[in-house]
Amino acid sequence: MKGTRYTFVLKDAPSTDISPPPVEETPITPMEVPSTPPVVPLVASSPQSIEVTLVDGKLVHIANDD
């Protein structure tokens, strides 16, 4: 739940910052973009960890089926 909230805040912040100065901050826009991606992967890493566990469980089930 916290991850989703953070994503919304991040999207709202950059949207307002890049919306007003699109041409004036052209050189700064690309620099701010890479700064946001690092935060997204961190949040996605949490859910991915859970998915990996689920996959592991399925793998074990398949091995047992064999």
Tab-separated table of N, CA and C in Angstrom:
chain	number	residue	atom	x	y	z
A	1	MET	N	0.847	-1.199	0.000
A	1	MET	CA	0.000	0.000	0.000
A	1	MET	C	0.886	1.255	0.000
A	2	LYS	N	1.960	1.208	0.753
A	2	LYS	CA	2.841	2.380	0.830
A	2	LYS	C	3.486	2.643	-0.535
A	3	GLY	N	3.832	1.577	-1.227
A	3	GLY	CA	4.476	1.721	-2.542
A	3	GLY	C	3.557	2.463	-3.502
A	4	THR	N	2.273	2.120	-3.491
A	4	THR	CA	1.335	2.778	-4.412
A	4	THR	C	1.222	4.256	-4.058
A	5	ARG	N	1.207	4.560	-2.801
A	5	ARG	CA	1.068	5.963	-2.387
A	5	ARG	C	2.303	6.756	-2.834
A	6	TYR	N	3.458	6.161	-2.674
A	6	TYR	CA	4.689	6.854	-3.072
A	6	TYR	C	4.692	7.119	-4.575
A	7	THR	N	4.223	6.148	-5.344
A	7	THR	CA	4.203	6.306	-6.806
A	7	THR	C	3.315	7.493	-7.174
A	8	PHE	N	2.174	7.617	-6.512
A	8	PHE	CA	1.253	8.705	-6.830
A	8	PHE	C	1.908	10.056	-6.522
A	9	VAL	N	2.590	10.136	-5.410
A	9	VAL	CA	3.235	11.395	-5.011
A	9	VAL	C	4.337	11.743	-6.006
A	10	LEU	N	5.115	10.750	-6.393
A	10	LEU	CA	6.221	10.987	-7.331
A	10	LEU	C	5.666	11.454	-8.671
A	11	LYS	N	4.585	10.836	-9.112
A	11	LYS	CA	4.013	11.209	-10.417
A	11	LYS	C	3.419	12.618	-10.337
A	12	ASP	N	2.828	12.941	-9.202
A	12	ASP	CA	2.213	14.268	-9.057
A	12	ASP	C	3.285	15.353	-8.996
A	13	ALA	N	4.371	15.088	-8.307
A	13	ALA	CA	5.429	16.093	-8.138
A	13	ALA	C	6.100	16.408	-9.479
A	14	PRO	N	6.624	15.408	-10.183
A	14	PRO	CA	7.313	15.660	-11.454
A	14	PRO	C	6.356	16.236	-12.484
A	15	SER	N	5.102	15.823	-12.466
A	15	SER	CA	4.129	16.313	-13.453
A	15	SER	C	3.974	17.830	-13.308
A	16	THR	N	3.913	18.319	-12.092
A	16	THR	CA	3.730	19.758	-11.877
A	16	THR	C	5.030	20.516	-12.142
A	17	ASP	N	6.152	19.895	-11.824
A	17	ASP	CA	7.447	20.567	-12.009
A	17	ASP	C	7.824	20.642	-13.480
A	18	ILE	N	7.500	19.601	-14.242
A	18	ILE	CA	7.880	19.561	-15.667
A	18	ILE	C	6.788	20.211	-16.522
A	19	SER	N	5.572	20.284	-16.006
A	19	SER	CA	4.463	20.847	-16.791
A	19	SER	C	4.675	22.346	-17.054
A	20	PRO	N	4.943	23.140	-16.039
A	20	PRO	CA	5.113	24.592	-16.222
A	20	PRO	C	6.341	24.928	-17.061
A	21	PRO	N	7.524	24.446	-16.704
A	21	PRO	CA	8.737	24.797	-17.462
A	21	PRO	C	9.154	23.673	-18.401
A	22	PRO	N	8.459	23.510	-19.517
A	22	PRO	CA	8.800	22.418	-20.439
A	22	PRO	C	9.923	22.818	-21.384
A	23	VAL	N	9.900	24.061	-21.866
A	23	VAL	CA	10.933	24.499	-22.832
A	23	VAL	C	12.093	25.165	-22.092
A	24	GLU	N	11.776	25.900	-21.043
A	24	GLU	CA	12.855	26.606	-20.309
A	24	GLU	C	13.762	25.612	-19.596
A	25	GLU	N	13.163	24.550	-19.049
A	25	GLU	CA	13.976	23.553	-18.308
A	25	GLU	C	14.206	22.319	-19.179
A	26	THR	N	14.467	22.558	-20.445
A	26	THR	CA	14.680	21.422	-21.363
A	26	THR	C	15.909	20.610	-20.951
A	27	PRO	N	17.016	21.264	-20.616
A	27	PRO	CA	18.238	20.525	-20.240
A	27	PRO	C	18.099	19.900	-18.850
A	28	ILE	N	17.228	20.450	-18.016
A	28	ILE	CA	17.071	19.911	-16.650
A	28	ILE	C	16.067	18.752	-16.668
A	29	THR	N	15.159	18.761	-17.629
A	29	THR	CA	14.142	17.692	-17.703
A	29	THR	C	14.799	16.317	-17.783
A	30	PRO	N	15.754	16.121	-18.671
A	30	PRO	CA	16.402	14.796	-18.798
A	30	PRO	C	17.163	14.423	-17.527
A	31	MET	N	17.686	15.406	-16.834
A	31	MET	CA	18.449	15.113	-15.602
A	31	MET	C	17.486	14.680	-14.490
A	32	GLU	N	16.303	15.256	-14.462
A	32	GLU	CA	15.333	14.906	-13.397
A	32	GLU	C	14.713	13.538	-13.685
A	33	VAL	N	14.614	13.191	-14.933
A	33	VAL	CA	13.996	11.897	-15.304
A	33	VAL	C	14.789	10.740	-14.707
A	34	PRO	N	16.104	10.713	-14.895
A	34	PRO	CA	16.911	9.608	-14.354
A	34	PRO	C	16.858	9.574	-12.821
A	35	SER	N	16.604	10.696	-12.211
A	35	SER	CA	16.568	10.744	-10.733
A	35	SER	C	15.311	10.017	-10.227
A	36	THR	N	14.243	10.056	-11.014
A	36	THR	CA	12.992	9.399	-10.592
A	36	THR	C	13.054	7.881	-10.785
A	37	PRO	N	13.604	7.399	-11.880
A	37	PRO	CA	13.668	5.943	-12.124
A	37	PRO	C	14.272	5.173	-10.956
A	38	PRO	N	15.360	5.617	-10.376
A	38	PRO	CA	15.972	4.893	-9.251
A	38	PRO	C	14.959	4.655	-8.124
A	39	VAL	N	14.049	5.577	-7.923
A	39	VAL	CA	13.064	5.416	-6.837
A	39	VAL	C	12.018	4.370	-7.240
A	40	VAL	N	11.646	4.363	-8.502
A	40	VAL	CA	10.621	3.402	-8.978
A	40	VAL	C	11.120	1.970	-8.825
A	41	PRO	N	12.336	1.677	-9.266
A	41	PRO	CA	12.878	0.308	-9.153
A	41	PRO	C	12.907	-0.150	-7.689
A	42	LEU	N	13.198	0.753	-6.782
A	42	LEU	CA	13.258	0.386	-5.358
A	42	LEU	C	11.881	-0.082	-4.896
A	43	VAL	N	10.859	0.648	-5.277
A	43	VAL	CA	9.492	0.280	-4.868
A	43	VAL	C	9.081	-1.008	-5.570
A	44	ALA	N	9.477	-1.157	-6.836
A	44	ALA	CA	9.117	-2.368	-7.604
A	44	ALA	C	9.899	-3.559	-7.064
A	45	SER	N	11.039	-3.299	-6.479
A	45	SER	CA	11.871	-4.403	-5.958
A	45	SER	C	11.113	-5.110	-4.823
A	46	SER	N	10.390	-4.364	-4.029
A	46	SER	CA	9.652	-4.957	-2.895
A	46	SER	C	8.622	-5.978	-3.393
A	47	PRO	N	7.738	-5.568	-4.304
A	47	PRO	CA	6.714	-6.491	-4.832
A	47	PRO	C	7.355	-7.643	-5.597
A	48	GLN	N	8.469	-7.367	-6.260
A	48	GLN	CA	9.133	-8.423	-7.036
A	48	GLN	C	9.616	-9.526	-6.095
A	49	SER	N	10.095	-9.141	-4.939
A	49	SER	CA	10.595	-10.128	-3.960
A	49	SER	C	9.465	-11.105	-3.617
A	50	ILE	N	8.260	-10.576	-3.455
A	50	ILE	CA	7.114	-11.431	-3.103
A	50	ILE	C	6.792	-12.356	-4.279
A	51	GLU	N	6.883	-11.810	-5.497
A	51	GLU	CA	6.573	-12.628	-6.682
A	51	GLU	C	7.567	-13.778	-6.792
A	52	VAL	N	8.811	-13.485	-6.491
A	52	VAL	CA	9.846	-14.533	-6.571
A	52	VAL	C	9.499	-15.663	-5.606
A	53	THR	N	9.027	-15.296	-4.421
A	53	THR	CA	8.681	-16.325	-3.428
A	53	THR	C	7.547	-17.200	-3.967
A	54	LEU	N	6.571	-16.569	-4.596
A	54	LEU	CA	5.435	-17.330	-5.145
A	54	LEU	C	5.937	-18.285	-6.220
A	55	VAL	N	6.825	-17.787	-7.063
A	55	VAL	CA	7.363	-18.626	-8.146
A	55	VAL	C	8.110	-19.806	-7.534
A	56	ASP	N	8.879	-19.536	-6.494
A	56	ASP	CA	9.636	-20.619	-5.834
A	56	ASP	C	8.666	-21.696	-5.346
A	57	GLY	N	7.573	-21.270	-4.754
A	57	GLY	CA	6.588	-22.225	-4.240
A	57	GLY	C	6.015	-23.058	-5.386
A	58	LYS	N	5.754	-22.423	-6.503
A	58	LYS	CA	5.192	-23.154	-7.660
A	58	LYS	C	6.226	-24.149	-8.179
A	59	LEU	N	7.472	-23.725	-8.204
A	59	LEU	CA	8.540	-24.605	-8.699
A	59	LEU	C	8.607	-25.857	-7.828
A	60	VAL	N	8.491	-25.655	-6.525
A	60	VAL	CA	8.560	-26.800	-5.596
A	60	VAL	C	7.392	-27.743	-5.876
A	61	HIS	N	6.216	-27.156	-6.124
A	61	HIS	CA	5.032	-27.989	-6.387
A	61	HIS	C	5.246	-28.824	-7.649
A	62	ILE	N	5.822	-28.181	-8.672
A	62	ILE	CA	6.054	-28.894	-9.943
A	62	ILE	C	7.040	-30.045	-9.703
A	63	ALA	N	8.076	-29.770	-8.939
A	63	ALA	CA	9.095	-30.803	-8.670
A	63	ALA	C	8.433	-31.972	-7.937
A	64	ASN	N	7.550	-31.669	-7.010
A	64	ASN	CA	6.863	-32.731	-6.263
A	64	ASN	C	5.951	-33.525	-7.199
A	65	ASP	N	5.343	-32.829	-8.129
A	65	ASP	CA	4.435	-33.488	-9.081
A	65	ASP	C	5.205	-34.526	-9.893
A	66	ASP	N	6.430	-34.169	-10.230
A	66	ASP	CA	7.271	-35.096	-11.007
A	66	ASP	C	7.449	-36.366	-10.186
